[in-house]
C-alpha cells in the first residue's frame, strides 16, 4: 500500500514546490508590500532615536579607542 | 642610514597609525563575523531580538532593518580602517609590521566583542548570543572570547614593537644577507 502512495506523494511535493515558485506569497522580498511597510513604520515609530544610539554606542567607543591608540602609540 | 636612492632613511618607530588602522579593521571585520555567522547563517539572534522577538514576518523584517544598520556601521569601520592603513603606509616613520597589524586586528575584534557583549547583552539586554536556558553562559563565553582575543592581540602588538622597517624598505637583516 505504502509503495503505491509514495510516487503520488513525491509528485504532489514536486507540484507544490513548482507552485510555490510560480505564485507570489507573503514572505516574498518586497519593497512596498504590507509587511515591509509595517516593519519600516515600526522602525520609525518605536524608539528610533534610542535604538540608533544603542546601535552606534559600541562603534563610537571603538572609534575613540582607535584614536587613543593612535596618540599613545607614538615614537618610542 | 639611507635608502637605495641615497636619501636619508628615517627609522620607523611610530606604531600609532598602524595600531589605529588595525583596531578599526578588527572592529569592522569582527562585526561582520558576528552579523554574518550569528545573525544570518545560524540565526541565533538579531540586533533587537530580545526586544522584538522575530516570531512573525513583520517582526523579522523589523529586526532585519536593525541588522542592516549594524552591518552598515561595520562597513564604515572597515572603510575607515582601510583609509587609515593606506595613510599609514605612505608615512616613512610608521613601521610596516605584520605583527603590529595582526595584533591590532585581534585587539579591535576582541575589544569590540567585549564592549558589545557588556553593553548589548548584559546591561541593555537587547539581544543574547544564544537565547534560551543557558543564555548567560553563552553571553559570558562571548565576552571571555573577546578578552582572550585582546590578550593575544596585545602580545602580538608588544612583539611588533621591535619592527622598525617602513613599507617598501628592505629590513636590515635581509640587507646583510645579500651578497
PDB file of C-alpha atoms in Angstrom:
ATOM      1  CA  UNK A   1       0.000   0.000   0.000  1.00  0.00           C
ATOM      2  CA  UNK A   2       2.782   2.416   1.014  1.00  0.00           C
ATOM      3  CA  UNK A   3       4.673   1.681  -2.193  1.00  0.00           C
ATOM      4  CA  UNK A   4       1.635   2.738  -4.217  1.00  0.00           C
ATOM      5  CA  UNK A   5       1.259   6.044  -2.358  1.00  0.00           C
ATOM      6  CA  UNK A   6       4.951   7.036  -2.397  1.00  0.00           C
ATOM      7  CA  UNK A   7       5.170   8.053  -6.099  1.00  0.00           C
ATOM      8  CA  UNK A   8       1.946  10.057  -5.790  1.00  0.00           C
ATOM      9  CA  UNK A   9       3.225  11.829  -2.657  1.00  0.00           C
ATOM     10  CA  UNK A  10       6.513  12.609  -4.399  1.00  0.00           C
ATOM     11  CA  UNK A  11       4.650  14.048  -7.386  1.00  0.00           C
ATOM     12  CA  UNK A  12       2.461  16.117  -5.073  1.00  0.00           C
ATOM     13  CA  UNK A  13       5.546  17.519  -3.325  1.00  0.00           C
ATOM     14  CA  UNK A  14       7.163  18.440  -6.650  1.00  0.00           C
ATOM     15  CA  UNK A  15       3.903  20.060  -7.733  1.00  0.00           C
ATOM     16  CA  UNK A  16       3.708  22.071  -4.521  1.00  0.00           C
ATOM     17  CA  UNK A  17       7.327  23.219  -4.898  1.00  0.00           C
ATOM     18  CA  UNK A  18       6.691  24.337  -8.501  1.00  0.00           C
ATOM     19  CA  UNK A  19       3.509  26.125  -7.469  1.00  0.00           C
ATOM     20  CA  UNK A  20       5.434  27.935  -4.712  1.00  0.00           C
ATOM     21  CA  UNK A  21       7.985  29.114  -7.261  1.00  0.00           C
ATOM     22  CA  UNK A  22       5.339  30.406  -9.634  1.00  0.00           C
ATOM     23  CA  UNK A  23       2.916  32.089  -7.250  1.00  0.00           C
ATOM     24  CA  UNK A  24       3.676  35.118  -5.070  1.00  0.00           C
ATOM     25  CA  UNK A  25       3.488  34.620  -1.296  1.00  0.00           C
ATOM     26  CA  UNK A  26       3.625  36.917   1.727  1.00  0.00           C
ATOM     27  CA  UNK A  27       7.244  36.043   2.547  1.00  0.00           C
ATOM     28  CA  UNK A  28       8.480  37.445  -0.754  1.00  0.00           C
ATOM     29  CA  UNK A  29      11.178  40.161  -0.528  1.00  0.00           C
ATOM     30  CA  UNK A  30       9.088  43.239  -1.089  1.00  0.00           C
ATOM     31  CA  UNK A  31       9.913  46.927  -1.175  1.00  0.00           C
ATOM     32  CA  UNK A  32       6.289  48.009  -0.814  1.00  0.00           C
ATOM     33  CA  UNK A  33       4.223  45.082   0.483  1.00  0.00           C
ATOM     34  CA  UNK A  34       2.119  45.454   3.670  1.00  0.00           C
ATOM     35  CA  UNK A  35       4.649  43.557   5.847  1.00  0.00           C
ATOM     36  CA  UNK A  36       7.543  45.709   4.632  1.00  0.00           C
ATOM     37  CA  UNK A  37       5.606  48.919   5.155  1.00  0.00           C
ATOM     38  CA  UNK A  38       4.530  47.853   8.651  1.00  0.00           C
ATOM     39  CA  UNK A  39       8.120  46.947   9.602  1.00  0.00           C
ATOM     40  CA  UNK A  40       9.501  50.270   8.365  1.00  0.00           C
ATOM     41  CA  UNK A  41       6.731  52.180  10.112  1.00  0.00           C
ATOM     42  CA  UNK A  42       7.522  50.388  13.400  1.00  0.00           C
ATOM     43  CA  UNK A  43      11.249  51.077  12.995  1.00  0.00           C
ATOM     44  CA  UNK A  44      10.486  54.802  12.626  1.00  0.00           C
ATOM     45  CA  UNK A  45       7.883  54.996  15.376  1.00  0.00           C
ATOM     46  CA  UNK A  46       9.184  52.656  18.098  1.00  0.00           C
ATOM     47  CA  UNK A  47      12.131  54.370  19.772  1.00  0.00           C
ATOM     48  CA  UNK A  48      14.130  55.158  16.635  1.00  0.00           C
ATOM     49  CA  UNK A  49      16.444  57.594  18.417  1.00  0.00           C
ATOM     50  CA  UNK A  50      17.286  55.369  21.375  1.00  0.00           C
ATOM     51  CA  UNK A  51      17.727  52.287  19.175  1.00  0.00           C
ATOM     52  CA  UNK A  52      20.055  54.249  16.889  1.00  0.00           C
ATOM     53  CA  UNK A  53      22.057  55.428  19.905  1.00  0.00           C
ATOM     54  CA  UNK A  54      22.292  51.853  21.223  1.00  0.00           C
ATOM     55  CA  UNK A  55      23.468  50.554  17.840  1.00  0.00           C
ATOM     56  CA  UNK A  56      26.027  53.346  17.493  1.00  0.00           C
ATOM     57  CA  UNK A  57      27.462  53.234  21.028  1.00  0.00           C
ATOM     58  CA  UNK A  58      29.908  50.272  20.737  1.00  0.00           C
ATOM     59  CA  UNK A  59      31.201  51.582  17.396  1.00  0.00           C
ATOM     60  CA  UNK A  60      31.671  55.108  18.757  1.00  0.00           C
ATOM     61  CA  UNK A  61      33.612  53.681  21.691  1.00  0.00           C
ATOM     62  CA  UNK A  62      35.829  51.645  19.365  1.00  0.00           C
ATOM     63  CA  UNK A  63      36.483  54.732  17.240  1.00  0.00           C
ATOM     64  CA  UNK A  64      37.536  56.613  20.382  1.00  0.00           C
ATOM     65  CA  UNK A  65      39.779  53.672  21.383  1.00  0.00           C
ATOM     66  CA  UNK A  66      41.458  53.738  17.955  1.00  0.00           C
ATOM     67  CA  UNK A  67      42.112  57.482  18.320  1.00  0.00           C
ATOM     68  CA  UNK A  68      43.584  56.929  21.783  1.00  0.00           C
ATOM     69  CA  UNK A  69      45.918  54.203  20.440  1.00  0.00           C
ATOM     70  CA  UNK A  70      46.948  56.427  17.543  1.00  0.00           C
ATOM     71  CA  UNK A  71      48.036  59.132  20.008  1.00  0.00           C
ATOM     72  CA  UNK A  72      49.502  56.818  22.649  1.00  0.00           C
ATOM     73  CA  UNK A  73      51.357  54.589  20.180  1.00  0.00           C
ATOM     74  CA  UNK A  74      53.777  57.345  19.185  1.00  0.00           C
ATOM     75  CA  UNK A  75      57.511  57.207  18.656  1.00  0.00           C
ATOM     76  CA  UNK A  76      59.442  55.058  21.140  1.00  0.00           C
TER      77      UNK A  76
ATOM     78  CA  UNK B   1      71.237  55.198   7.194  1.00  0.00           C
ATOM     79  CA  UNK B   2      69.997  55.853   3.618  1.00  0.00           C
ATOM     80  CA  UNK B   3      67.740  54.144   1.106  1.00  0.00           C
ATOM     81  CA  UNK B   4      68.691  52.970  -2.410  1.00  0.00           C
ATOM     82  CA  UNK B   5      68.314  56.469  -3.880  1.00  0.00           C
ATOM     83  CA  UNK B   6      70.761  57.849  -1.351  1.00  0.00           C
ATOM     84  CA  UNK B   7      68.170  59.854   0.594  1.00  0.00           C
ATOM     85  CA  UNK B   8      68.404  59.575   4.387  1.00  0.00           C
ATOM     86  CA  UNK B   9      66.041  56.904   5.779  1.00  0.00           C
ATOM     87  CA  UNK B  10      64.039  57.586   8.924  1.00  0.00           C
ATOM     88  CA  UNK B  11      63.798  54.712  11.417  1.00  0.00           C
ATOM     89  CA  UNK B  12      60.112  53.814  11.644  1.00  0.00           C
ATOM     90  CA  UNK B  13      59.086  53.711  15.282  1.00  0.00           C
ATOM     91  CA  UNK B  14      55.686  55.417  15.162  1.00  0.00           C
ATOM     92  CA  UNK B  15      53.310  52.463  15.678  1.00  0.00           C
ATOM     93  CA  UNK B  16      50.193  54.542  16.462  1.00  0.00           C
ATOM     94  CA  UNK B  17      48.741  54.884  12.935  1.00  0.00           C
ATOM     95  CA  UNK B  18      49.020  51.166  12.118  1.00  0.00           C
ATOM     96  CA  UNK B  19      47.581  50.292  15.543  1.00  0.00           C
ATOM     97  CA  UNK B  20      44.591  52.581  14.949  1.00  0.00           C
ATOM     98  CA  UNK B  21      44.074  51.121  11.456  1.00  0.00           C
ATOM     99  CA  UNK B  22      44.211  47.556  12.790  1.00  0.00           C
ATOM    100  CA  UNK B  23      41.769  48.305  15.610  1.00  0.00           C
ATOM    101  CA  UNK B  24      39.228  49.803  13.185  1.00  0.00           C
ATOM    102  CA  UNK B  25      39.659  46.931  10.716  1.00  0.00           C
ATOM    103  CA  UNK B  26      39.351  44.383  13.543  1.00  0.00           C
ATOM    104  CA  UNK B  27      36.142  46.046  14.733  1.00  0.00           C
ATOM    105  CA  UNK B  28      34.667  46.063  11.240  1.00  0.00           C
ATOM    106  CA  UNK B  29      35.702  42.558  10.219  1.00  0.00           C
ATOM    107  CA  UNK B  30      34.798  41.128  13.648  1.00  0.00           C
ATOM    108  CA  UNK B  31      31.400  42.818  13.412  1.00  0.00           C
ATOM    109  CA  UNK B  32      30.888  41.202  10.007  1.00  0.00           C
ATOM    110  CA  UNK B  33      31.668  37.750  11.500  1.00  0.00           C
ATOM    111  CA  UNK B  34      29.047  38.394  14.213  1.00  0.00           C
ATOM    112  CA  UNK B  35      26.442  39.635  11.741  1.00  0.00           C
ATOM    113  CA  UNK B  36      27.023  37.069   9.006  1.00  0.00           C
ATOM    114  CA  UNK B  37      27.558  33.972  11.177  1.00  0.00           C
ATOM    115  CA  UNK B  38      25.390  34.585  14.275  1.00  0.00           C
ATOM    116  CA  UNK B  39      22.628  36.784  12.799  1.00  0.00           C
ATOM    117  CA  UNK B  40      22.240  35.366   9.308  1.00  0.00           C
ATOM    118  CA  UNK B  41      23.693  31.863   8.864  1.00  0.00           C
ATOM    119  CA  UNK B  42      22.989  30.383  12.319  1.00  0.00           C
ATOM    120  CA  UNK B  43      20.119  32.827  13.090  1.00  0.00           C
ATOM    121  CA  UNK B  44      20.836  32.672  16.826  1.00  0.00           C
ATOM    122  CA  UNK B  45      19.888  36.296  17.378  1.00  0.00           C
ATOM    123  CA  UNK B  46      19.214  39.628  15.700  1.00  0.00           C
ATOM    124  CA  UNK B  47      20.066  43.163  16.742  1.00  0.00           C
ATOM    125  CA  UNK B  48      16.830  43.706  18.727  1.00  0.00           C
ATOM    126  CA  UNK B  49      15.616  40.108  19.001  1.00  0.00           C
ATOM    127  CA  UNK B  50      15.134  40.243  22.787  1.00  0.00           C
ATOM    128  CA  UNK B  51      13.136  43.497  22.494  1.00  0.00           C
ATOM    129  CA  UNK B  52      11.123  42.371  19.475  1.00  0.00           C
ATOM    130  CA  UNK B  53      11.352  38.561  19.059  1.00  0.00           C
ATOM    131  CA  UNK B  54      11.244  37.657  15.336  1.00  0.00           C
ATOM    132  CA  UNK B  55       8.171  35.426  15.568  1.00  0.00           C
ATOM    133  CA  UNK B  56       6.294  36.778  12.558  1.00  0.00           C
ATOM    134  CA  UNK B  57       7.191  38.304   9.207  1.00  0.00           C
ATOM    135  CA  UNK B  58       6.842  41.943  10.316  1.00  0.00           C
ATOM    136  CA  UNK B  59       8.992  41.345  13.424  1.00  0.00           C
ATOM    137  CA  UNK B  60      11.589  39.555  11.277  1.00  0.00           C
ATOM    138  CA  UNK B  61      11.675  42.465   8.853  1.00  0.00           C
ATOM    139  CA  UNK B  62      11.904  44.897  11.779  1.00  0.00           C
ATOM    140  CA  UNK B  63      14.990  43.052  13.058  1.00  0.00           C
ATOM    141  CA  UNK B  64      16.357  42.825   9.518  1.00  0.00           C
ATOM    142  CA  UNK B  65      16.388  46.629   9.307  1.00  0.00           C
ATOM    143  CA  UNK B  66      18.416  46.896  12.524  1.00  0.00           C
ATOM    144  CA  UNK B  67      20.766  44.103  11.406  1.00  0.00           C
ATOM    145  CA  UNK B  68      21.261  46.097   8.212  1.00  0.00           C
ATOM    146  CA  UNK B  69      22.171  49.172  10.225  1.00  0.00           C
ATOM    147  CA  UNK B  70      24.644  47.092  12.254  1.00  0.00           C
ATOM    148  CA  UNK B  71      26.252  45.895   9.014  1.00  0.00           C
ATOM    149  CA  UNK B  72      26.351  49.466   7.671  1.00  0.00           C
ATOM    150  CA  UNK B  73      28.289  50.536  10.769  1.00  0.00           C
ATOM    151  CA  UNK B  74      30.727  47.620  10.472  1.00  0.00           C
ATOM    152  CA  UNK B  75      31.241  48.585   6.811  1.00  0.00           C
ATOM    153  CA  UNK B  76      32.027  52.181   7.844  1.00  0.00           C
ATOM    154  CA  UNK B  77      34.563  50.943  10.432  1.00  0.00           C
ATOM    155  CA  UNK B  78      36.207  48.702   7.825  1.00  0.00           C
ATOM    156  CA  UNK B  79      36.402  51.515   5.278  1.00  0.00           C
ATOM    157  CA  UNK B  80      37.817  53.907   7.898  1.00  0.00           C
ATOM    158  CA  UNK B  81      40.412  51.274   8.887  1.00  0.00           C
ATOM    159  CA  UNK B  82      41.412  50.754   5.258  1.00  0.00           C
ATOM    160  CA  UNK B  83      41.803  54.527   4.745  1.00  0.00           C
ATOM    161  CA  UNK B  84      43.978  54.804   7.843  1.00  0.00           C
ATOM    162  CA  UNK B  85      46.082  51.824   6.758  1.00  0.00           C
ATOM    163  CA  UNK B  86      46.611  53.450   3.351  1.00  0.00           C
ATOM    164  CA  UNK B  87      47.724  56.697   5.000  1.00  0.00           C
ATOM    165  CA  UNK B  88      49.982  54.810   7.438  1.00  0.00           C
ATOM    166  CA  UNK B  89      51.670  53.013   4.519  1.00  0.00           C
ATOM    167  CA  UNK B  90      52.700  56.340   2.991  1.00  0.00           C
ATOM    168  CA  UNK B  91      54.499  57.541   6.108  1.00  0.00           C
ATOM    169  CA  UNK B  92      58.197  56.760   6.428  1.00  0.00           C
ATOM    170  CA  UNK B  93      58.062  56.923  10.239  1.00  0.00           C
ATOM    171  CA  UNK B  94      55.423  54.139  10.515  1.00  0.00           C
ATOM    172  CA  UNK B  95      56.740  50.544  10.605  1.00  0.00           C
ATOM    173  CA  UNK B  96      55.128  48.123   8.126  1.00  0.00           C
ATOM    174  CA  UNK B  97      54.798  45.454  10.788  1.00  0.00           C
ATOM    175  CA  UNK B  98      52.667  42.349  10.256  1.00  0.00           C
ATOM    176  CA  UNK B  99      52.802  41.579  13.974  1.00  0.00           C
ATOM    177  CA  UNK B 100      51.519  45.041  14.884  1.00  0.00           C
ATOM    178  CA  UNK B 101      48.720  44.953  12.289  1.00  0.00           C
ATOM    179  CA  UNK B 102      47.542  41.401  13.064  1.00  0.00           C
ATOM    180  CA  UNK B 103      47.813  42.083  16.808  1.00  0.00           C
ATOM    181  CA  UNK B 104      45.769  45.273  16.424  1.00  0.00           C
ATOM    182  CA  UNK B 105      43.162  43.406  14.347  1.00  0.00           C
ATOM    183  CA  UNK B 106      42.623  40.907  17.178  1.00  0.00           C
ATOM    184  CA  UNK B 107      42.777  43.698  19.748  1.00  0.00           C
ATOM    185  CA  UNK B 108      39.995  45.552  17.922  1.00  0.00           C
ATOM    186  CA  UNK B 109      37.891  42.438  17.329  1.00  0.00           C
ATOM    187  CA  UNK B 110      38.210  41.235  20.925  1.00  0.00           C
ATOM    188  CA  UNK B 111      37.605  44.645  22.469  1.00  0.00           C
ATOM    189  CA  UNK B 112      34.540  45.166  20.270  1.00  0.00           C
ATOM    190  CA  UNK B 113      33.116  41.773  21.297  1.00  0.00           C
ATOM    191  CA  UNK B 114      33.753  42.537  24.969  1.00  0.00           C
ATOM    192  CA  UNK B 115      32.249  46.061  24.783  1.00  0.00           C
ATOM    193  CA  UNK B 116      29.285  44.960  22.668  1.00  0.00           C
ATOM    194  CA  UNK B 117      28.771  41.969  24.958  1.00  0.00           C
ATOM    195  CA  UNK B 118      28.738  44.027  28.139  1.00  0.00           C
ATOM    196  CA  UNK B 119      26.539  46.845  26.749  1.00  0.00           C
ATOM    197  CA  UNK B 120      24.077  44.992  24.487  1.00  0.00           C
ATOM    198  CA  UNK B 121      23.875  41.589  26.207  1.00  0.00           C
ATOM    199  CA  UNK B 122      24.398  42.352  29.894  1.00  0.00           C
ATOM    200  CA  UNK B 123      23.409  45.985  30.539  1.00  0.00           C
ATOM    201  CA  UNK B 124      20.651  46.604  27.977  1.00  0.00           C
ATOM    202  CA  UNK B 125      19.640  43.021  27.150  1.00  0.00           C
ATOM    203  CA  UNK B 126      18.577  43.936  23.599  1.00  0.00           C
ATOM    204  CA  UNK B 127      19.749  40.519  22.409  1.00  0.00           C
ATOM    205  CA  UNK B 128      21.633  37.476  23.699  1.00  0.00           C
ATOM    206  CA  UNK B 129      24.167  35.332  21.865  1.00  0.00           C
ATOM    207  CA  UNK B 130      22.078  32.139  22.097  1.00  0.00           C
ATOM    208  CA  UNK B 131      18.731  32.865  23.781  1.00  0.00           C
ATOM    209  CA  UNK B 132      17.323  30.120  25.966  1.00  0.00           C
ATOM    210  CA  UNK B 133      18.102  28.331  29.204  1.00  0.00           C
ATOM    211  CA  UNK B 134      21.884  28.765  29.055  1.00  0.00           C
ATOM    212  CA  UNK B 135      21.899  32.283  27.582  1.00  0.00           C
ATOM    213  CA  UNK B 136      24.017  33.711  30.418  1.00  0.00           C
ATOM    214  CA  UNK B 137      26.720  31.079  29.806  1.00  0.00           C
ATOM    215  CA  UNK B 138      26.734  31.898  26.080  1.00  0.00           C
ATOM    216  CA  UNK B 139      26.898  35.631  26.810  1.00  0.00           C
ATOM    217  CA  UNK B 140      29.767  35.243  29.274  1.00  0.00           C
ATOM    218  CA  UNK B 141      31.582  32.911  26.869  1.00  0.00           C
ATOM    219  CA  UNK B 142      31.266  35.548  24.147  1.00  0.00           C
ATOM    220  CA  UNK B 143      32.809  38.200  26.408  1.00  0.00           C
ATOM    221  CA  UNK B 144      35.526  35.755  27.512  1.00  0.00           C
ATOM    222  CA  UNK B 145      36.403  35.021  23.867  1.00  0.00           C
ATOM    223  CA  UNK B 146      36.766  38.780  23.391  1.00  0.00           C
ATOM    224  CA  UNK B 147      39.079  39.097  26.387  1.00  0.00           C
ATOM    225  CA  UNK B 148      41.209  36.202  25.056  1.00  0.00           C
ATOM    226  CA  UNK B 149      41.497  37.900  21.667  1.00  0.00           C
ATOM    227  CA  UNK B 150      42.520  41.154  23.381  1.00  0.00           C
ATOM    228  CA  UNK B 151      45.251  39.296  25.307  1.00  0.00           C
ATOM    229  CA  UNK B 152      46.546  37.555  22.157  1.00  0.00           C
ATOM    230  CA  UNK B 153      46.398  40.756  20.142  1.00  0.00           C
ATOM    231  CA  UNK B 154      48.199  42.722  22.846  1.00  0.00           C
ATOM    232  CA  UNK B 155      51.002  40.131  22.943  1.00  0.00           C
ATOM    233  CA  UNK B 156      51.445  40.393  19.159  1.00  0.00           C
ATOM    234  CA  UNK B 157      51.437  44.201  19.315  1.00  0.00           C
ATOM    235  CA  UNK B 158      54.141  44.128  22.011  1.00  0.00           C
ATOM    236  CA  UNK B 159      56.250  41.767  19.901  1.00  0.00           C
ATOM    237  CA  UNK B 160      55.790  44.094  16.920  1.00  0.00           C
ATOM    238  CA  UNK B 161      57.420  46.985  18.781  1.00  0.00           C
ATOM    239  CA  UNK B 162      60.757  45.550  17.627  1.00  0.00           C
ATOM    240  CA  UNK B 163      59.780  46.102  13.971  1.00  0.00           C
ATOM    241  CA  UNK B 164      61.119  49.403  12.624  1.00  0.00           C
ATOM    242  CA  UNK B 165      61.109  48.931   8.847  1.00  0.00           C
ATOM    243  CA  UNK B 166      58.755  51.213   6.854  1.00  0.00           C
ATOM    244  CA  UNK B 167      56.755  49.965   3.879  1.00  0.00           C
ATOM    245  CA  UNK B 168      58.855  49.189   0.824  1.00  0.00           C
ATOM    246  CA  UNK B 169      62.189  49.287   2.671  1.00  0.00           C
ATOM    247  CA  UNK B 170      64.416  46.216   2.928  1.00  0.00           C
ATOM    248  CA  UNK B 171      64.788  45.022   6.554  1.00  0.00           C
ATOM    249  CA  UNK B 172      68.347  45.295   7.901  1.00  0.00           C
ATOM    250  CA  UNK B 173      68.540  41.503   8.434  1.00  0.00           C
ATOM    251  CA  UNK B 174      67.866  40.870   4.737  1.00  0.00           C
ATOM    252  CA  UNK B 175      70.211  43.658   3.644  1.00  0.00           C
ATOM    253  CA  UNK B 176      73.096  41.983   5.460  1.00  0.00           C
ATOM    254  CA  UNK B 177      72.323  38.630   3.826  1.00  0.00           C
ATOM    255  CA  UNK B 178      72.536  39.895   0.212  1.00  0.00           C
ATOM    256  CA  UNK B 179      75.952  39.498  -1.467  1.00  0.00           C
TER     257      UNK B 179
END
